[in-house]
Amino acid sequence: MTQSVGIKDVARAAGVSVGTVSNVINRPETVATETRARVLSAIDRLGYVRSESARQLRAGRSRIMGLLVLDMGNPFFVDVARGAERAAREAGLGVMVCNSAQSVGEEAEYLSLFAEQRVRGVLLTPTDATGRNIAVFRRHNIPFVLVDRVAEGASECSVSVDDVAGGALAVRHLVDAGHRSIAYVSGPPGLNQVRDRRTGALNALREAGLGPEVLRELPTERLDVAAGRDAGARLLGLADRPTAVFCANDLLALGVLQAMYAAGVGVPDDLAIVGYDDIEFAAAAAVPLTSVRQPAVTMGALAAELLLEETEAREGAARAHEHRRVVLQPELVVRSSTLPGR
């Protein structure tokens, strides 16, 4: 195994002190031209690479921001990451993106990793509904911002979308189209987003004078296409099959659409489908999906900006920071999956 080259090796090869090598790297204008050339030649010859992590530890601040999301296989979170990365890059920072895979255990491990790496701050979409993982992480005094989740306390910022309003938009659209038997393919019940979208759906039914029995919930263990196909198979097996389905995200909706297509069930004539997130694949599906759009890129960028604002305030580079809850509004995008042929 090849041993890494350190600053002492460079100093020995160049015949100078370690301090001189450090000056060449960090303050080259303070070193004589001939000495500087000799040190740079040694660096090039030995292949020395400065340890950025060691430099950051000495400086007491990191140039890395952590981002922990539920599922990087979901294009929604890819867009969140893109927005966060854009804001971080403008501030001269990088982003370490990690995927909890909707696992409470993996979430805890990644939060521990962020603490070990002393990241500048963390953007977090929580998996653990109990908040225990966040409580443990909070002890490290590393600032964090919740993404796609409303902060319940006053000790952190959050950027989210009004999922109650989003669920209402989806089901109101279906009710207005005449549907009186609707399935909700909901995903894991422990996720706040899933519960809030269900609450919005029930609100829309109540506004229309309909009872909660109109909405039949089909929970799934995950929020992916395979889980949507499974839910679609369960729908096909129902004797009194609903005429419409609202899915907690677009990946579930795409899975339901695949199951209907394979069974020869027409969409939207036999079953109308509404998704959530409005990922790029929603518009490109065989039957373009009606979906509730979330401004994912904006969400990521705003969260990163709030985190940067807090870290700068802690370092005395900005005015005092006040924690804020930013709640963005969703938008219904109507496409062919809910518009019967005329």
Tab-separated table of C-alpha atoms in Angstrom:
chain	number	residue	atom	x	y	z
A	1	MET	CA	0.000	0.000	0.000
A	2	THR	CA	1.435	3.405	-1.006
A	3	GLN	CA	2.015	5.782	1.897
A	4	SER	CA	0.664	9.283	1.448
A	5	VAL	CA	3.144	12.120	1.101
A	6	GLY	CA	3.135	14.625	3.947
A	7	ILE	CA	4.391	18.151	4.397
A	8	LYS	CA	7.511	16.862	6.215
A	9	ASP	CA	8.437	14.803	3.137
A	10	VAL	CA	8.217	17.910	0.974
A	11	ALA	CA	10.347	19.896	3.416
A	12	ARG	CA	13.009	17.163	3.468
A	13	ALA	CA	13.122	16.896	-0.331
A	14	ALA	CA	13.363	20.680	-0.767
A	15	GLY	CA	15.884	21.140	2.052
A	16	VAL	CA	13.714	23.650	3.918
A	17	SER	CA	11.697	23.762	7.124
A	18	VAL	CA	8.097	22.619	7.456
A	19	GLY	CA	7.175	26.246	8.141
A	20	THR	CA	8.641	27.322	4.815
A	21	VAL	CA	6.578	24.702	2.961
A	22	SER	CA	3.471	25.936	4.796
A	23	ASN	CA	4.255	29.499	3.761
A	24	VAL	CA	4.681	28.466	0.120
A	25	ILE	CA	1.242	26.831	0.214
A	26	ASN	CA	-0.617	29.480	2.194
A	27	ARG	CA	1.409	32.722	1.855
A	28	PRO	CA	3.669	32.324	-1.219
A	29	GLU	CA	4.427	36.063	-1.402
A	30	THR	CA	6.414	35.776	1.855
A	31	VAL	CA	8.920	33.256	0.420
A	32	ALA	CA	11.908	34.065	-1.791
A	33	THR	CA	11.395	33.225	-5.464
A	34	GLU	CA	14.211	30.632	-5.613
A	35	THR	CA	13.077	28.869	-2.426
A	36	ARG	CA	9.463	28.898	-3.542
A	37	ALA	CA	10.417	27.312	-6.878
A	38	ARG	CA	12.383	24.590	-5.089
A	39	VAL	CA	9.453	23.757	-2.800
A	40	LEU	CA	6.946	23.742	-5.666
A	41	SER	CA	9.220	21.420	-7.616
A	42	ALA	CA	9.320	19.030	-4.660
A	43	ILE	CA	5.532	19.172	-4.311
A	44	ASP	CA	5.127	18.336	-7.984
A	45	ARG	CA	7.745	15.579	-7.923
A	46	LEU	CA	6.352	13.862	-4.813
A	47	GLY	CA	2.692	14.369	-5.720
A	48	TYR	CA	1.876	16.075	-2.430
A	49	VAL	CA	-1.774	17.037	-1.904
A	50	ARG	CA	-2.734	19.350	0.934
A	51	SER	CA	-5.077	17.826	3.525
A	52	GLU	CA	-8.120	20.054	3.300
A	53	SER	CA	-9.740	18.314	6.275
A	54	ALA	CA	-6.737	19.017	8.474
A	55	ARG	CA	-6.710	22.649	7.398
A	56	GLN	CA	-10.399	22.984	8.191
A	57	LEU	CA	-9.945	21.439	11.635
A	58	ARG	CA	-7.171	23.910	12.429
A	59	ALA	CA	-9.325	26.776	11.208
A	60	GLY	CA	-12.321	25.514	13.204
A	61	ARG	CA	-14.694	25.728	10.227
A	62	SER	CA	-15.590	23.466	7.329
A	63	ARG	CA	-16.273	24.285	3.713
A	64	ILE	CA	-18.695	21.357	3.454
A	65	MET	CA	-22.451	21.405	3.979
A	66	GLY	CA	-24.233	18.107	4.659
A	67	LEU	CA	-27.473	17.138	2.919
A	68	LEU	CA	-29.425	14.068	4.077
A	69	VAL	CA	-32.523	13.127	2.078
A	70	LEU	CA	-35.038	10.283	2.163
A	71	ASP	CA	-34.347	8.806	-1.264
A	72	MET	CA	-31.894	9.956	-3.924
A	73	GLY	CA	-33.658	7.589	-6.326
A	74	ASN	CA	-36.539	10.061	-6.283
A	75	PRO	CA	-35.987	12.903	-8.783
A	76	PHE	CA	-37.706	15.278	-6.352
A	77	PHE	CA	-34.750	15.013	-3.969
A	78	VAL	CA	-32.292	15.297	-6.851
A	79	ASP	CA	-33.869	18.683	-7.579
A	80	VAL	CA	-33.677	19.663	-3.896
A	81	ALA	CA	-29.976	18.763	-3.945
A	82	ARG	CA	-29.451	20.776	-7.126
A	83	GLY	CA	-30.923	23.880	-5.524
A	84	ALA	CA	-28.875	23.427	-2.350
A	85	GLU	CA	-25.677	22.814	-4.306
A	86	ARG	CA	-26.212	25.943	-6.380
A	87	ALA	CA	-26.587	28.159	-3.295
A	88	ALA	CA	-23.655	26.498	-1.548
A	89	ARG	CA	-21.370	26.876	-4.559
A	90	GLU	CA	-22.110	30.603	-4.748
A	91	ALA	CA	-20.889	30.819	-1.151
A	92	GLY	CA	-17.719	28.855	-1.934
A	93	LEU	CA	-18.913	25.666	-0.235
A	94	GLY	CA	-19.390	22.058	-1.307
A	95	VAL	CA	-22.251	19.705	-0.445
A	96	MET	CA	-21.925	16.170	0.929
A	97	VAL	CA	-25.122	14.391	-0.179
A	98	CYS	CA	-26.246	11.290	1.746
A	99	ASN	CA	-29.282	9.052	1.371
A	100	SER	CA	-31.082	7.673	4.434
A	101	ALA	CA	-33.144	5.347	2.215
A	102	GLN	CA	-36.069	6.016	4.588
A	103	SER	CA	-34.158	4.076	7.274
A	104	VAL	CA	-34.038	5.433	10.834
A	105	GLY	CA	-30.794	3.540	11.453
A	106	GLU	CA	-29.048	4.902	8.352
A	107	GLU	CA	-30.240	8.401	9.220
A	108	ALA	CA	-28.583	8.109	12.645
A	109	GLU	CA	-25.330	6.857	11.075
A	110	TYR	CA	-25.141	9.716	8.588
A	111	LEU	CA	-25.878	12.347	11.223
A	112	SER	CA	-23.034	10.851	13.272
A	113	LEU	CA	-20.785	11.046	10.191
A	114	PHE	CA	-21.648	14.714	9.704
A	115	ALA	CA	-20.709	15.384	13.335
A	116	GLU	CA	-17.397	13.526	12.954
A	117	GLN	CA	-16.557	15.506	9.820
A	118	ARG	CA	-17.486	18.768	11.553
A	119	VAL	CA	-19.507	19.936	8.576
A	120	ARG	CA	-20.497	23.593	8.349
A	121	GLY	CA	-24.160	22.703	8.769
A	122	VAL	CA	-26.752	20.164	7.674
A	123	LEU	CA	-29.872	20.192	5.498
A	124	LEU	CA	-32.081	17.349	6.674
A	125	THR	CA	-35.272	15.614	5.563
A	126	PRO	CA	-36.011	13.475	8.637
A	127	THR	CA	-37.002	9.823	8.547
A	128	ASP	CA	-37.356	9.286	12.293
A	129	ALA	CA	-40.826	10.541	13.253
A	130	THR	CA	-39.917	10.468	16.972
A	131	GLY	CA	-37.200	13.102	16.535
A	132	ARG	CA	-34.693	11.075	18.588
A	133	ASN	CA	-32.011	11.198	15.909
A	134	ILE	CA	-32.319	14.977	15.643
A	135	ALA	CA	-32.193	15.325	19.436
A	136	VAL	CA	-28.914	13.404	19.533
A	137	PHE	CA	-27.455	15.399	16.636
A	138	ARG	CA	-28.469	18.702	18.225
A	139	ARG	CA	-25.986	18.071	21.074
A	140	HIS	CA	-23.096	18.644	18.662
A	141	ASN	CA	-24.181	22.287	18.248
A	142	ILE	CA	-24.035	22.007	14.447
A	143	PRO	CA	-26.683	24.195	12.785
A	144	PHE	CA	-29.251	22.450	10.629
A	145	VAL	CA	-32.311	23.269	8.544
A	146	LEU	CA	-35.230	20.903	8.001
A	147	VAL	CA	-36.192	20.421	4.340
A	148	ASP	CA	-39.639	19.246	3.205
A	149	ARG	CA	-40.682	19.242	6.860
A	150	VAL	CA	-42.055	22.009	9.102
A	151	ALA	CA	-39.994	22.700	12.227
A	152	GLU	CA	-42.096	21.982	15.300
A	153	GLY	CA	-39.844	23.819	17.751
A	154	ALA	CA	-38.110	27.186	17.747
A	155	SER	CA	-34.542	25.898	17.637
A	156	GLU	CA	-34.106	25.435	13.886
A	157	CYS	CA	-35.247	26.735	10.508
A	158	SER	CA	-37.339	24.791	8.029
A	159	VAL	CA	-38.359	25.041	4.388
A	160	SER	CA	-41.366	23.032	3.298
A	161	VAL	CA	-44.424	22.974	1.072
A	162	ASP	CA	-47.961	23.124	2.437
A	163	ASP	CA	-48.769	19.445	1.954
A	164	VAL	CA	-52.229	19.807	3.477
A	165	ALA	CA	-53.041	22.316	0.739
A	166	GLY	CA	-51.438	20.015	-1.834
A	167	GLY	CA	-53.549	17.036	-0.830
A	168	ALA	CA	-56.651	19.209	-0.994
A	169	LEU	CA	-55.733	20.399	-4.505
A	170	ALA	CA	-55.415	16.819	-5.739
A	171	VAL	CA	-58.672	15.477	-4.315
A	172	ARG	CA	-60.675	18.638	-5.027
A	173	HIS	CA	-59.718	18.206	-8.677
A	174	LEU	CA	-60.950	14.595	-8.647
A	175	VAL	CA	-64.191	15.486	-6.869
A	176	ASP	CA	-64.841	18.305	-9.337
A	177	ALA	CA	-64.418	15.744	-12.124
A	178	GLY	CA	-67.246	13.690	-10.607
A	179	HIS	CA	-65.343	11.002	-8.721
A	180	ARG	CA	-67.000	9.708	-5.546
A	181	SER	CA	-64.767	6.714	-4.837
A	182	ILE	CA	-61.071	7.608	-4.479
A	183	ALA	CA	-58.064	5.590	-3.348
A	184	TYR	CA	-55.093	7.177	-1.585
A	185	VAL	CA	-51.844	5.296	-2.218
A	186	SER	CA	-50.089	6.764	0.744
A	187	GLY	CA	-46.634	5.392	1.397
A	188	PRO	CA	-45.196	4.816	4.899
A	189	PRO	CA	-47.687	6.213	7.473
A	190	GLY	CA	-44.859	7.439	9.723
A	191	LEU	CA	-43.873	10.200	7.305
A	192	ASN	CA	-45.335	13.624	8.052
A	193	GLN	CA	-45.703	14.380	4.366
A	194	VAL	CA	-47.874	11.299	3.855
A	195	ARG	CA	-50.129	12.199	6.790
A	196	ASP	CA	-50.438	15.863	5.763
A	197	ARG	CA	-51.432	14.984	2.192
A	198	ARG	CA	-54.100	12.625	3.559
A	199	THR	CA	-55.383	15.408	5.843
A	200	GLY	CA	-55.680	17.708	2.830
A	201	ALA	CA	-57.537	15.033	0.877
A	202	LEU	CA	-60.054	14.599	3.703
A	203	ASN	CA	-60.454	18.377	3.954
A	204	ALA	CA	-61.376	18.546	0.272
A	205	LEU	CA	-63.969	15.807	0.735
A	206	ARG	CA	-65.477	17.600	3.723
A	207	GLU	CA	-65.673	20.861	1.758
A	208	ALA	CA	-67.604	18.995	-0.925
A	209	GLY	CA	-70.038	17.555	1.622
A	210	LEU	CA	-68.589	14.050	1.306
A	211	GLY	CA	-67.611	11.709	4.125
A	212	PRO	CA	-64.162	10.214	4.818
A	213	GLU	CA	-65.376	6.802	3.586
A	214	VAL	CA	-65.030	8.144	0.028
A	215	LEU	CA	-61.227	7.941	0.494
A	216	ARG	CA	-59.816	4.422	0.713
A	217	GLU	CA	-56.207	4.362	1.893
A	218	LEU	CA	-53.701	1.859	0.504
A	219	PRO	CA	-50.451	2.267	2.511
A	220	THR	CA	-47.126	1.131	1.055
A	221	GLU	CA	-43.791	0.465	2.721
A	222	ARG	CA	-41.870	2.676	0.337
A	223	LEU	CA	-42.370	5.629	-1.982
A	224	ASP	CA	-41.087	4.092	-5.209
A	225	VAL	CA	-42.364	2.694	-8.505
A	226	ALA	CA	-42.303	-0.932	-7.312
A	227	ALA	CA	-44.522	-0.029	-4.351
A	228	GLY	CA	-46.853	1.754	-6.770
A	229	ARG	CA	-47.108	-1.357	-8.953
A	230	ASP	CA	-47.952	-3.403	-5.869
A	231	ALA	CA	-50.646	-0.909	-4.874
A	232	GLY	CA	-51.961	-1.032	-8.440
A	233	ALA	CA	-52.274	-4.826	-8.203
A	234	ARG	CA	-54.243	-4.443	-4.960
A	235	LEU	CA	-56.514	-1.906	-6.647
A	236	LEU	CA	-57.188	-4.329	-9.494
A	237	GLY	CA	-58.206	-6.981	-6.987
A	238	LEU	CA	-60.907	-4.850	-5.364
A	239	ALA	CA	-64.498	-5.838	-6.182
A	240	ASP	CA	-65.641	-2.224	-5.884
A	241	ARG	CA	-62.654	-0.577	-7.495
A	242	PRO	CA	-62.390	3.220	-7.026
A	243	THR	CA	-62.682	5.371	-10.110
A	244	ALA	CA	-59.712	7.567	-9.158
A	245	VAL	CA	-56.478	7.348	-7.193
A	246	PHE	CA	-54.372	10.016	-5.508
A	247	CYS	CA	-50.760	8.962	-4.894
A	248	ALA	CA	-48.457	10.449	-2.261
A	249	ASN	CA	-45.753	10.951	-4.883
A	250	ASP	CA	-45.179	10.609	-8.609
A	251	LEU	CA	-43.117	7.421	-8.365
A	252	LEU	CA	-46.070	5.653	-6.745
A	253	ALA	CA	-48.354	7.112	-9.418
A	254	LEU	CA	-46.079	5.855	-12.198
A	255	GLY	CA	-46.152	2.374	-10.647
A	256	VAL	CA	-49.953	2.416	-10.491
A	257	LEU	CA	-50.044	3.579	-14.121
A	258	GLN	CA	-47.787	0.661	-15.134
A	259	ALA	CA	-50.044	-1.826	-13.348
A	260	MET	CA	-53.137	-0.421	-15.065
A	261	TYR	CA	-51.465	-0.466	-18.482
A	262	ALA	CA	-50.393	-4.101	-18.037
A	263	ALA	CA	-53.944	-5.087	-17.052
A	264	GLY	CA	-55.566	-3.242	-19.942
A	265	VAL	CA	-57.292	-0.729	-17.653
A	266	GLY	CA	-57.717	2.616	-19.356
A	267	VAL	CA	-56.302	5.775	-17.786
A	268	PRO	CA	-58.148	8.059	-17.275
A	269	ASP	CA	-61.377	6.528	-18.639
A	270	ASP	CA	-61.414	3.594	-16.194
A	271	LEU	CA	-59.168	5.085	-13.501
A	272	ALA	CA	-57.988	8.673	-13.079
A	273	ILE	CA	-54.570	9.137	-11.446
A	274	VAL	CA	-53.044	12.134	-9.629
A	275	GLY	CA	-49.430	12.157	-8.430
A	276	TYR	CA	-47.411	14.516	-6.251
A	277	ASP	CA	-44.084	16.366	-6.801
A	278	ASP	CA	-44.364	16.881	-10.583
A	279	ILE	CA	-41.021	15.286	-11.350
A	280	GLU	CA	-39.813	15.381	-14.955
A	281	PHE	CA	-41.021	11.819	-15.611
A	282	ALA	CA	-44.613	12.814	-14.746
A	283	ALA	CA	-45.029	14.783	-17.968
A	284	ALA	CA	-43.111	12.166	-19.995
A	285	ALA	CA	-45.200	9.141	-18.905
A	286	ALA	CA	-47.144	7.088	-21.462
A	287	VAL	CA	-50.189	8.888	-20.116
A	288	PRO	CA	-48.887	12.246	-18.844
A	289	LEU	CA	-49.639	12.506	-15.139
A	290	THR	CA	-51.649	15.160	-13.409
A	291	SER	CA	-49.512	16.086	-10.407
A	292	VAL	CA	-49.172	18.501	-7.515
A	293	ARG	CA	-46.017	20.489	-8.206
A	294	GLN	CA	-43.511	21.243	-5.456
A	295	PRO	CA	-40.818	23.894	-6.123
A	296	ALA	CA	-38.021	21.459	-5.213
A	297	VAL	CA	-35.051	23.453	-6.541
A	298	THR	CA	-36.288	26.582	-4.780
A	299	MET	CA	-36.787	24.602	-1.591
A	300	GLY	CA	-33.187	23.363	-1.625
A	301	ALA	CA	-31.758	26.780	-2.410
A	302	LEU	CA	-33.757	28.556	0.306
A	303	ALA	CA	-32.778	25.951	2.884
A	304	ALA	CA	-29.099	26.345	2.024
A	305	GLU	CA	-29.373	30.134	2.233
A	306	LEU	CA	-30.961	29.928	5.692
A	307	LEU	CA	-28.205	27.595	6.838
A	308	LEU	CA	-25.494	29.908	5.491
A	309	GLU	CA	-27.146	32.855	7.184
A	310	GLU	CA	-27.109	31.037	10.529
A	311	THR	CA	-23.482	29.905	10.245
A	312	GLU	CA	-22.342	33.401	9.332
A	313	ALA	CA	-24.216	34.831	12.317
A	314	ARG	CA	-22.527	32.307	14.602
A	315	GLU	CA	-19.134	33.372	13.258
A	316	GLY	CA	-19.929	37.048	13.727
A	317	ALA	CA	-19.883	37.731	9.986
A	318	ALA	CA	-23.562	38.685	9.842
A	319	ARG	CA	-26.310	40.107	12.011
A	320	ALA	CA	-28.099	37.922	14.546
A	321	HIS	CA	-29.993	35.036	12.985
A	322	GLU	CA	-33.671	34.398	13.653
A	323	HIS	CA	-35.045	30.922	12.964
A	324	ARG	CA	-37.777	30.942	10.348
A	325	ARG	CA	-40.327	28.529	8.972
A	326	VAL	CA	-40.698	29.018	5.227
A	327	VAL	CA	-43.811	27.326	3.805
A	328	LEU	CA	-44.123	27.347	0.017
A	329	GLN	CA	-47.389	26.796	-1.847
A	330	PRO	CA	-47.980	23.826	-4.189
A	331	GLU	CA	-49.577	24.019	-7.617
A	332	LEU	CA	-51.823	21.537	-9.424
A	333	VAL	CA	-50.643	20.676	-12.951
A	334	VAL	CA	-53.448	18.989	-14.877
A	335	ARG	CA	-52.560	16.500	-17.620
A	336	SER	CA	-54.088	13.568	-19.478
A	337	SER	CA	-54.260	11.100	-16.560
A	338	THR	CA	-57.353	12.872	-15.208
A	339	LEU	CA	-58.853	14.257	-18.422
A	340	PRO	CA	-61.182	11.740	-20.136
A	341	GLY	CA	-61.120	11.728	-23.911
A	342	ARG	CA	-63.731	13.954	-25.482
